[in-house]
mmCIF file of C-alpha atoms in Angstrom:
data_model
loop_
_atom_site.group_PDB
_atom_site.id
_atom_site.type_symbol
_atom_site.label_atom_id
_atom_site.label_comp_id
_atom_site.label_asym_id
_atom_site.label_seq_id
_atom_site.Cartn_x
_atom_site.Cartn_y
_atom_site.Cartn_z
ATOM 1 C CA UNK A 1 -33.437 94.111 -184.348
ATOM 2 C CA UNK A 2 -31.845 92.146 -187.279
ATOM 3 C CA UNK A 3 -29.016 94.491 -188.562
ATOM 4 C CA UNK A 4 -28.815 94.321 -192.398
ATOM 5 C CA UNK A 5 -25.719 94.535 -194.532
ATOM 6 C CA UNK A 6 -24.405 98.004 -194.978
ATOM 7 C CA UNK A 7 -25.535 99.368 -191.518
ATOM 8 C CA UNK A 8 -22.214 98.658 -189.717
ATOM 9 C CA UNK A 9 -18.611 99.383 -190.639
ATOM 10 C CA UNK A 10 -16.746 96.445 -191.977
ATOM 11 C CA UNK A 11 -14.291 96.787 -188.896
ATOM 12 C CA UNK A 12 -17.260 96.508 -186.426
ATOM 13 C CA UNK A 13 -18.789 93.614 -188.271
ATOM 14 C CA UNK A 14 -15.356 91.639 -188.153
ATOM 15 C CA UNK A 15 -14.805 92.506 -184.522
ATOM 16 C CA UNK A 16 -18.365 91.255 -183.721
ATOM 17 C CA UNK A 17 -17.568 87.920 -185.598
ATOM 18 C CA UNK A 18 -14.401 87.551 -183.572
ATOM 19 C CA UNK A 19 -16.207 88.131 -180.292
ATOM 20 C CA UNK A 20 -18.881 85.575 -181.151
ATOM 21 C CA UNK A 21 -16.615 82.768 -182.253
ATOM 22 C CA UNK A 22 -15.493 81.693 -178.671
ATOM 23 C CA UNK A 23 -19.132 81.626 -177.615
ATOM 24 C CA UNK A 24 -19.878 79.218 -180.409
ATOM 25 C CA UNK A 25 -16.927 77.058 -179.547
ATOM 26 C CA UNK A 26 -17.795 76.940 -175.765
ATOM 27 C CA UNK A 27 -21.452 76.536 -176.559
ATOM 28 C CA UNK A 28 -20.929 73.586 -178.898
ATOM 29 C CA UNK A 29 -18.598 71.844 -176.417
ATOM 30 C CA UNK A 30 -20.819 72.681 -173.470
ATOM 31 C CA UNK A 31 -23.988 71.542 -175.177
ATOM 32 C CA UNK A 32 -22.408 68.243 -176.286
ATOM 33 C CA UNK A 33 -21.871 67.426 -172.528
ATOM 34 C CA UNK A 34 -25.440 67.983 -171.519
ATOM 35 C CA UNK A 35 -27.184 66.743 -174.467
ATOM 36 C CA UNK A 36 -29.717 64.050 -173.705
ATOM 37 C CA UNK A 37 -32.216 62.090 -175.634
ATOM 38 C CA UNK A 38 -35.042 64.315 -174.598
ATOM 39 C CA UNK A 39 -33.092 67.547 -175.317
ATOM 40 C CA UNK A 40 -32.308 67.091 -178.985
ATOM 41 C CA UNK A 41 -36.124 66.975 -180.078
ATOM 42 C CA UNK A 42 -36.946 69.637 -177.561
ATOM 43 C CA UNK A 43 -34.310 71.899 -178.941
ATOM 44 C CA UNK A 44 -35.327 71.298 -182.528
ATOM 45 C CA UNK A 45 -39.014 71.846 -181.574
ATOM 46 C CA UNK A 46 -38.389 75.105 -179.571
ATOM 47 C CA UNK A 47 -36.063 76.362 -182.316
ATOM 48 C CA UNK A 48 -38.817 75.823 -185.114
ATOM 49 C CA UNK A 49 -41.388 77.373 -182.684
ATOM 50 C CA UNK A 50 -39.571 80.453 -181.943
ATOM 51 C CA UNK A 51 -38.641 80.929 -185.565
ATOM 52 C CA UNK A 52 -42.392 80.931 -186.358
ATOM 53 C CA UNK A 53 -43.066 83.119 -183.419
ATOM 54 C CA UNK A 54 -40.659 85.714 -184.762
ATOM 55 C CA UNK A 55 -43.028 86.001 -187.811
ATOM 56 C CA UNK A 56 -45.760 87.503 -185.659
ATOM 57 C CA UNK A 57 -45.173 91.281 -185.369
ATOM 58 C CA UNK A 58 -47.369 92.988 -182.861
ATOM 59 C CA UNK A 59 -47.781 96.845 -182.848
ATOM 60 C CA UNK A 60 -46.141 98.910 -180.173
ATOM 61 C CA UNK A 61 -46.263 102.768 -179.610
ATOM 62 C CA UNK A 62 -45.021 105.299 -182.272
ATOM 63 C CA UNK A 63 -46.071 103.164 -185.252
ATOM 64 C CA UNK A 64 -43.407 100.581 -184.860
ATOM 65 C CA UNK A 65 -43.838 96.817 -184.289
ATOM 66 C CA UNK A 66 -42.130 94.158 -182.232
ATOM 67 C CA UNK A 67 -41.869 90.427 -182.270
ATOM 68 C CA UNK A 68 -40.853 87.808 -179.544
ATOM 69 C CA UNK A 69 -37.131 87.008 -179.556
ATOM 70 C CA UNK A 70 -37.361 83.813 -177.572
ATOM 71 C CA UNK A 71 -33.854 83.897 -176.273
ATOM 72 C CA UNK A 72 -34.943 83.931 -172.561
ATOM 73 C CA UNK A 73 -37.182 80.987 -172.754
ATOM 74 C CA UNK A 74 -34.607 79.054 -174.927
ATOM 75 C CA UNK A 75 -32.108 79.702 -172.241
ATOM 76 C CA UNK A 76 -34.337 78.643 -169.395
ATOM 77 C CA UNK A 77 -35.439 75.292 -171.104
ATOM 78 C CA UNK A 78 -32.417 74.377 -172.959
ATOM 79 C CA UNK A 79 -29.608 76.000 -171.098
ATOM 80 C CA UNK A 80 -27.531 78.906 -172.472
ATOM 81 C CA UNK A 81 -25.329 76.871 -174.713
ATOM 82 C CA UNK A 82 -28.072 74.972 -176.676
ATOM 83 C CA UNK A 83 -30.136 78.257 -176.491
ATOM 84 C CA UNK A 84 -27.148 80.161 -178.303
ATOM 85 C CA UNK A 85 -26.978 77.384 -180.936
ATOM 86 C CA UNK A 86 -30.715 77.503 -181.495
ATOM 87 C CA UNK A 87 -30.782 81.266 -181.925
ATOM 88 C CA UNK A 88 -27.732 80.975 -184.307
ATOM 89 C CA UNK A 89 -29.600 78.479 -186.302
ATOM 90 C CA UNK A 90 -32.747 80.804 -186.574
ATOM 91 C CA UNK A 91 -30.590 83.817 -187.427
ATOM 92 C CA UNK A 92 -28.762 81.933 -190.092
ATOM 93 C CA UNK A 93 -31.699 80.667 -191.893
ATOM 94 C CA UNK A 94 -33.318 84.130 -191.640
ATOM 95 C CA UNK A 95 -30.371 85.909 -193.069
ATOM 96 C CA UNK A 96 -29.680 83.205 -195.774
ATOM 97 C CA UNK A 97 -33.190 82.457 -197.077
ATOM 98 C CA UNK A 98 -35.077 85.763 -196.222
ATOM 99 C CA UNK A 99 -32.607 88.555 -196.115
ATOM 100 C CA UNK A 100 -33.646 89.177 -192.441
ATOM 101 C CA UNK A 101 -30.347 90.364 -191.169
ATOM 102 C CA UNK A 102 -27.105 90.659 -193.119
ATOM 103 C CA UNK A 103 -24.330 88.302 -193.962
ATOM 104 C CA UNK A 104 -21.564 90.582 -192.860
ATOM 105 C CA UNK A 105 -23.685 91.664 -189.807
ATOM 106 C CA UNK A 106 -24.387 88.099 -188.763
ATOM 107 C CA UNK A 107 -21.737 88.047 -186.004
ATOM 108 C CA UNK A 108 -23.299 91.320 -184.574
ATOM 109 C CA UNK A 109 -26.786 89.838 -184.708
ATOM 110 C CA UNK A 110 -25.735 86.611 -182.992
ATOM 111 C CA UNK A 111 -23.977 88.714 -180.261
ATOM 112 C CA UNK A 112 -27.081 90.915 -179.732
ATOM 113 C CA UNK A 113 -29.847 88.383 -180.025
ATOM 114 C CA UNK A 114 -27.898 85.155 -179.242
ATOM 115 C CA UNK A 115 -25.109 85.763 -176.786
ATOM 116 C CA UNK A 116 -26.693 88.828 -174.868
ATOM 117 C CA UNK A 117 -30.351 87.780 -175.608
ATOM 118 C CA UNK A 118 -29.704 84.225 -174.144
ATOM 119 C CA UNK A 119 -26.930 84.474 -171.663
ATOM 120 C CA UNK A 120 -28.069 87.611 -169.726
ATOM 121 C CA UNK A 121 -31.611 86.346 -169.254
ATOM 122 C CA UNK A 122 -30.143 83.058 -168.030
ATOM 123 C CA UNK A 123 -27.885 84.690 -165.538
ATOM 124 C CA UNK A 124 -30.511 87.089 -164.147
ATOM 125 C CA UNK A 125 -32.929 84.112 -163.948
ATOM 126 C CA UNK A 126 -30.453 82.076 -161.950
ATOM 127 C CA UNK A 127 -29.668 85.087 -159.678
ATOM 128 C CA UNK A 128 -33.366 85.605 -158.783
ATOM 129 C CA UNK A 129 -33.746 81.810 -158.241
ATOM 130 C CA UNK A 130 -30.736 81.615 -156.002
ATOM 131 C CA UNK A 131 -31.909 84.625 -153.901
ATOM 132 C CA UNK A 132 -35.621 83.788 -153.642
ATOM 133 C CA UNK A 133 -35.553 79.927 -153.843
ATOM 134 C CA UNK A 134 -39.138 79.658 -154.790
ATOM 135 C CA UNK A 135 -41.551 79.650 -157.809
ATOM 136 C CA UNK A 136 -42.232 83.241 -157.538
ATOM 137 C CA UNK A 137 -38.524 83.912 -157.749
ATOM 138 C CA UNK A 138 -38.316 81.863 -160.977
ATOM 139 C CA UNK A 139 -41.172 83.824 -162.514
ATOM 140 C CA UNK A 140 -39.756 87.256 -161.500
ATOM 141 C CA UNK A 141 -36.356 86.236 -162.597
ATOM 142 C CA UNK A 142 -37.710 85.107 -166.121
ATOM 143 C CA UNK A 143 -39.414 88.436 -166.387
ATOM 144 C CA UNK A 144 -36.464 90.483 -165.340
ATOM 145 C CA UNK A 145 -34.113 88.514 -167.362
ATOM 146 C CA UNK A 146 -36.121 88.804 -170.509
ATOM 147 C CA UNK A 147 -36.498 92.563 -169.956
ATOM 148 C CA UNK A 148 -32.887 93.199 -169.175
ATOM 149 C CA UNK A 149 -31.707 90.773 -171.989
ATOM 150 C CA UNK A 150 -33.843 92.537 -174.520
ATOM 151 C CA UNK A 151 -32.964 96.033 -173.528
ATOM 152 C CA UNK A 152 -29.204 95.233 -173.283
ATOM 153 C CA UNK A 153 -29.322 93.547 -176.823
ATOM 154 C CA UNK A 154 -30.868 96.768 -178.321
ATOM 155 C CA UNK A 155 -28.197 98.895 -176.515
ATOM 156 C CA UNK A 156 -25.543 96.810 -178.071
ATOM 157 C CA UNK A 157 -27.094 97.195 -181.427
ATOM 158 C CA UNK A 158 -27.150 101.002 -180.837
ATOM 159 C CA UNK A 159 -23.453 100.947 -179.660
ATOM 160 C CA UNK A 160 -22.546 98.844 -182.911
ATOM 161 C CA UNK A 161 -24.358 101.443 -185.017
ATOM 162 C CA UNK A 162 -22.856 104.410 -183.185
ATOM 163 C CA UNK A 163 -19.411 103.128 -183.458
ATOM 164 C CA UNK A 164 -19.767 102.645 -187.188
ATOM 165 C CA UNK A 165 -18.723 106.296 -188.000
ATOM 166 C CA UNK A 166 -18.478 105.496 -191.810
ATOM 167 C CA UNK A 167 -22.093 104.484 -192.024
ATOM 168 C CA UNK A 168 -23.709 106.275 -189.152
ATOM 169 C CA UNK A 169 -22.684 109.933 -188.874
ATOM 170 C CA UNK A 170 -24.195 110.470 -185.485
ATOM 171 C CA UNK A 171 -23.078 109.872 -182.020
ATOM 172 C CA UNK A 172 -23.066 106.613 -179.985
ATOM 173 C CA UNK A 173 -25.285 108.285 -177.465
ATOM 174 C CA UNK A 174 -28.071 108.974 -180.154
ATOM 175 C CA UNK A 175 -27.888 105.470 -181.493
ATOM 176 C CA UNK A 176 -28.070 103.858 -178.127
ATOM 177 C CA UNK A 177 -30.886 106.105 -176.884
ATOM 178 C CA UNK A 178 -33.083 105.517 -180.007
ATOM 179 C CA UNK A 179 -32.674 101.766 -179.911
ATOM 180 C CA UNK A 180 -32.842 101.512 -176.007
ATOM 181 C CA UNK A 181 -36.023 103.471 -175.430
ATOM 182 C CA UNK A 182 -38.341 101.653 -177.813
ATOM 183 C CA UNK A 183 -36.869 98.248 -176.758
ATOM 184 C CA UNK A 184 -37.722 99.012 -173.010
ATOM 185 C CA UNK A 185 -41.317 98.567 -174.171
ATOM 186 C CA UNK A 186 -40.522 95.464 -176.202
ATOM 187 C CA UNK A 187 -38.736 94.096 -173.263
ATOM 188 C CA UNK A 188 -41.707 94.272 -171.234
ATOM 189 C CA UNK A 189 -43.723 92.212 -173.844
ATOM 190 C CA UNK A 190 -40.820 89.626 -174.002
ATOM 191 C CA UNK A 191 -40.864 89.490 -170.131
ATOM 192 C CA UNK A 192 -44.622 88.904 -169.977
ATOM 193 C CA UNK A 193 -44.608 86.175 -172.697
ATOM 194 C CA UNK A 194 -41.480 84.463 -171.031
ATOM 195 C CA UNK A 195 -43.098 84.482 -167.663
ATOM 196 C CA UNK A 196 -46.386 83.110 -169.039
ATOM 197 C CA UNK A 197 -44.620 80.333 -170.900
ATOM 198 C CA UNK A 198 -42.438 79.371 -167.775
ATOM 199 C CA UNK A 199 -45.508 79.513 -165.646
ATOM 200 C CA UNK A 200 -47.267 76.894 -168.015
ATOM 201 C CA UNK A 201 -44.175 74.728 -168.128
ATOM 202 C CA UNK A 202 -43.910 74.751 -164.375
ATOM 203 C CA UNK A 203 -47.309 73.414 -164.167
ATOM 204 C CA UNK A 204 -47.510 71.171 -167.045
ATOM 205 C CA UNK A 205 -43.909 69.943 -167.890
ATOM 206 C CA UNK A 206 -41.549 70.866 -165.034
ATOM 207 C CA UNK A 207 -39.425 68.027 -166.131
ATOM 208 C CA UNK A 208 -38.288 70.102 -169.133
ATOM 209 C CA UNK A 209 -36.517 72.590 -166.849
ATOM 210 C CA UNK A 210 -33.377 70.716 -166.059
ATOM 211 C CA UNK A 211 -31.424 73.839 -164.818
ATOM 212 C CA UNK A 212 -28.979 72.076 -162.623
ATOM 213 C CA UNK A 213 -27.667 69.989 -165.515
ATOM 214 C CA UNK A 214 -27.581 72.682 -168.036
ATOM 215 C CA UNK A 215 -25.948 75.351 -166.088
ATOM 216 C CA UNK A 216 -22.353 76.326 -167.241
ATOM 217 C CA UNK A 217 -19.754 74.432 -164.864
ATOM 218 C CA UNK A 218 -18.223 77.753 -163.899
ATOM 219 C CA UNK A 219 -21.294 78.789 -162.155
ATOM 220 C CA UNK A 220 -22.013 77.795 -158.468
ATOM 221 C CA UNK A 221 -24.119 74.816 -158.050
ATOM 222 C CA UNK A 222 -27.841 75.300 -158.575
ATOM 223 C CA UNK A 223 -30.550 73.590 -156.839
ATOM 224 C CA UNK A 224 -34.131 73.368 -158.011
ATOM 225 C CA UNK A 225 -35.407 72.295 -154.611
ATOM 226 C CA UNK A 226 -37.988 75.071 -154.565
ATOM 227 C CA UNK A 227 -39.890 76.128 -151.516
ATOM 228 C CA UNK A 228 -43.753 75.847 -152.458
ATOM 229 C CA UNK A 229 -45.536 79.001 -151.623
ATOM 230 C CA UNK B 1 -46.687 50.353 -181.940
ATOM 231 C CA UNK B 2 -44.052 49.467 -184.361
ATOM 232 C CA UNK B 3 -41.496 51.448 -182.428
ATOM 233 C CA UNK B 4 -42.262 49.147 -179.463
ATOM 234 C CA UNK B 5 -41.454 46.099 -181.527
ATOM 235 C CA UNK B 6 -38.396 47.512 -183.082
ATOM 236 C CA UNK B 7 -36.721 49.365 -180.313
ATOM 237 C CA UNK B 8 -38.064 47.737 -177.219
ATOM 238 C CA UNK B 9 -40.702 49.224 -174.756
ATOM 239 C CA UNK B 10 -38.509 51.849 -173.101
ATOM 240 C CA UNK B 11 -36.938 53.273 -176.212
ATOM 241 C CA UNK B 12 -40.138 52.916 -178.121
ATOM 242 C CA UNK B 13 -42.045 54.976 -175.507
ATOM 243 C CA UNK B 14 -39.294 57.659 -175.503
ATOM 244 C CA UNK B 15 -39.568 57.794 -179.268
ATOM 245 C CA UNK B 16 -43.342 58.122 -179.231
ATOM 246 C CA UNK B 17 -43.210 60.925 -176.584
ATOM 247 C CA UNK B 18 -40.606 62.707 -178.656
ATOM 248 C CA UNK B 19 -42.664 62.512 -181.712
ATOM 249 C CA UNK B 20 -45.672 63.709 -179.889
ATOM 250 C CA UNK B 21 -43.710 66.802 -178.637
ATOM 251 C CA UNK B 22 -42.457 67.379 -182.274
ATOM 252 C CA UNK B 23 -45.957 67.116 -183.658
ATOM 253 C CA UNK B 24 -47.307 69.504 -180.952
ATOM 254 C CA UNK B 25 -44.478 71.835 -181.726
ATOM 255 C CA UNK B 26 -45.255 71.736 -185.469
ATOM 256 C CA UNK B 27 -48.936 72.468 -184.835
ATOM 257 C CA UNK B 28 -48.226 75.458 -182.638
ATOM 258 C CA UNK B 29 -45.588 76.664 -185.132
ATOM 259 C CA UNK B 30 -48.195 76.510 -187.956
ATOM 260 C CA UNK B 31 -50.724 78.515 -185.747
ATOM 261 C CA UNK B 32 -47.919 81.104 -185.196
ATOM 262 C CA UNK B 33 -47.244 81.276 -189.076
ATOM 263 C CA UNK B 34 -50.807 81.725 -189.866
ATOM 264 C CA UNK B 35 -51.292 84.449 -187.277
ATOM 265 C CA UNK B 36 -48.065 86.063 -188.309
ATOM 266 C CA UNK B 37 -49.015 86.035 -192.114
ATOM 267 C CA UNK B 38 -52.694 86.839 -191.828
ATOM 268 C CA UNK B 39 -53.151 89.149 -188.702
ATOM 269 C CA UNK B 40 -49.611 90.291 -187.635
ATOM 270 C CA UNK B 41 -47.623 90.694 -190.925
ATOM 271 C CA UNK B 42 -46.949 94.311 -190.873
ATOM 272 C CA UNK B 43 -43.319 94.876 -189.662
ATOM 273 C CA UNK B 44 -41.824 98.269 -188.860
ATOM 274 C CA UNK B 45 -39.170 97.506 -186.213
ATOM 275 C CA UNK B 46 -37.294 100.022 -184.113
ATOM 276 C CA UNK B 47 -34.227 99.581 -186.142
ATOM 277 C CA UNK B 48 -36.154 100.243 -189.367
ATOM 278 C CA UNK B 49 -37.510 103.421 -187.766
ATOM 279 C CA UNK B 50 -34.030 104.536 -186.575
ATOM 280 C CA UNK B 51 -32.591 103.726 -190.074
ATOM 281 C CA UNK B 52 -35.409 105.812 -191.603
ATOM 282 C CA UNK B 53 -34.747 108.766 -189.172
ATOM 283 C CA UNK B 54 -31.029 108.908 -189.621
ATOM 284 C CA UNK B 55 -31.015 108.075 -193.333
ATOM 285 C CA UNK B 56 -29.284 104.724 -193.027
ATOM 286 C CA UNK B 57 -29.772 102.298 -196.153
ATOM 287 C CA UNK B 58 -28.826 98.596 -196.497
ATOM 288 C CA UNK B 59 -26.544 97.278 -199.169
ATOM 289 C CA UNK B 60 -27.158 93.622 -199.211
ATOM 290 C CA UNK B 61 -24.305 91.373 -200.308
ATOM 291 C CA UNK B 62 -26.464 88.406 -200.928
ATOM 292 C CA UNK B 63 -29.718 88.132 -202.868
ATOM 293 C CA UNK B 64 -31.964 85.795 -200.600
ATOM 294 C CA UNK B 65 -34.202 83.456 -202.536
ATOM 295 C CA UNK B 66 -37.303 84.565 -200.391
ATOM 296 C CA UNK B 67 -36.803 88.261 -199.685
ATOM 297 C CA UNK B 68 -39.035 89.578 -196.881
ATOM 298 C CA UNK B 69 -40.517 85.982 -196.365
ATOM 299 C CA UNK B 70 -42.304 86.269 -199.741
ATOM 300 C CA UNK B 71 -41.998 84.194 -202.958
ATOM 301 C CA UNK B 72 -40.903 86.515 -205.757
ATOM 302 C CA UNK B 73 -43.850 86.929 -208.233
ATOM 303 C CA UNK B 74 -46.320 86.068 -205.504
ATOM 304 C CA UNK B 75 -45.751 89.113 -203.117
ATOM 305 C CA UNK B 76 -48.641 89.704 -201.003
ATOM 306 C CA UNK B 77 -50.218 86.168 -201.597
ATOM 307 C CA UNK B 78 -51.209 85.095 -197.976
ATOM 308 C CA UNK B 79 -51.336 81.292 -199.149
ATOM 309 C CA UNK B 80 -47.819 81.454 -200.477
ATOM 310 C CA UNK B 81 -46.492 83.305 -197.375
ATOM 311 C CA UNK B 82 -48.113 80.678 -195.066
ATOM 312 C CA UNK B 83 -46.570 77.878 -197.090
ATOM 313 C CA UNK B 84 -43.249 79.490 -196.989
ATOM 314 C CA UNK B 85 -43.549 79.972 -193.307
ATOM 315 C CA UNK B 86 -44.568 76.298 -192.607
ATOM 316 C CA UNK B 87 -41.911 74.810 -194.964
ATOM 317 C CA UNK B 88 -39.062 76.957 -193.408
ATOM 318 C CA UNK B 89 -40.209 76.093 -189.976
ATOM 319 C CA UNK B 90 -40.043 72.349 -190.823
ATOM 320 C CA UNK B 91 -36.605 73.003 -192.441
ATOM 321 C CA UNK B 92 -35.353 74.583 -189.198
ATOM 322 C CA UNK B 93 -36.651 71.813 -187.171
ATOM 323 C CA UNK B 94 -34.956 69.160 -189.365
ATOM 324 C CA UNK B 95 -31.770 71.177 -189.491
ATOM 325 C CA UNK B 96 -31.623 71.558 -185.610
ATOM 326 C CA UNK B 97 -32.438 67.891 -185.138
ATOM 327 C CA UNK B 98 -29.580 67.074 -187.507
ATOM 328 C CA UNK B 99 -27.246 69.322 -185.558
ATOM 329 C CA UNK B 100 -28.309 67.946 -182.190
ATOM 330 C CA UNK B 101 -28.040 64.311 -183.221
ATOM 331 C CA UNK B 102 -24.553 64.871 -184.887
ATOM 332 C CA UNK B 103 -23.422 66.471 -181.599
ATOM 333 C CA UNK B 104 -24.893 63.616 -179.549
ATOM 334 C CA UNK B 105 -23.387 61.124 -181.718
ATOM 335 C CA UNK B 106 -19.968 62.684 -181.309
ATOM 336 C CA UNK B 107 -20.496 62.836 -177.473
ATOM 337 C CA UNK B 108 -21.125 59.052 -177.541
ATOM 338 C CA UNK B 109 -18.071 58.297 -179.689
ATOM 339 C CA UNK B 110 -15.716 60.120 -177.289
#
């Protein structure tokens, strides 16, 4: 889903940069407040791991391939602020060293895979956790969050392409449909992997899931006192 | 053991735990890189397909040193690709550690 240079109109690219800047500022500020001794190495380890995981392309239908984005699990383990910064670092290195994603489209890519791909799964996950208040709720929330986040990120990518009338001479609807349909399958894959990782973490390293500490202050308080099934 | 002497028991234990976590992360990342380079290297993403269907072409502004995760002159060489993957994974780890530590240091200063 890394949009290269030349796919988007310059105006759309500039708008996407402007939209992302406040998220970077709030995330750096928010992250600074919750950063603990354990979280810095955890963040570095997970960022490196999901960069490496993005190198694995698995085949899906129609001769296309997909790879794990990692945004949902970064959001659940690190919180949305550090998750966004992690994704930004991954996307920056990918664009700079490997040409995977453009320089002018960096803002759009961060919006799609960083802001949407991290904040949406986090909010959906919290919603399920709040409603169900048990481990099953966490796992369903992780799956739903990963799926919705992935599909929404693809829809935004389609929207940005469709609105780039100088480079993409087709309608917004065509671009959104083309991106959204395939990514609904990729979203299922992201959801399954996210749920699997979360399930392992809950059993092996539940201490890494410090959600109450990492949640944005504007959200209602979150409790991790889960009812055991 | 040296960490216990230099930083005391509690800090030393924390450092050893952190190093263990980083070491496990690097090992898992190396496995991902090897699988990605050897078995799952073929990439044809949805966006590539959409671009192909609608005649979109990219116009890069920047010539990356390692285009498509390959070393120029050694394209298709699995060993070179794995080496690039591992080096860049470690680079990302170091970069993120530096960002995190810088933010933490600023937090402690305030």
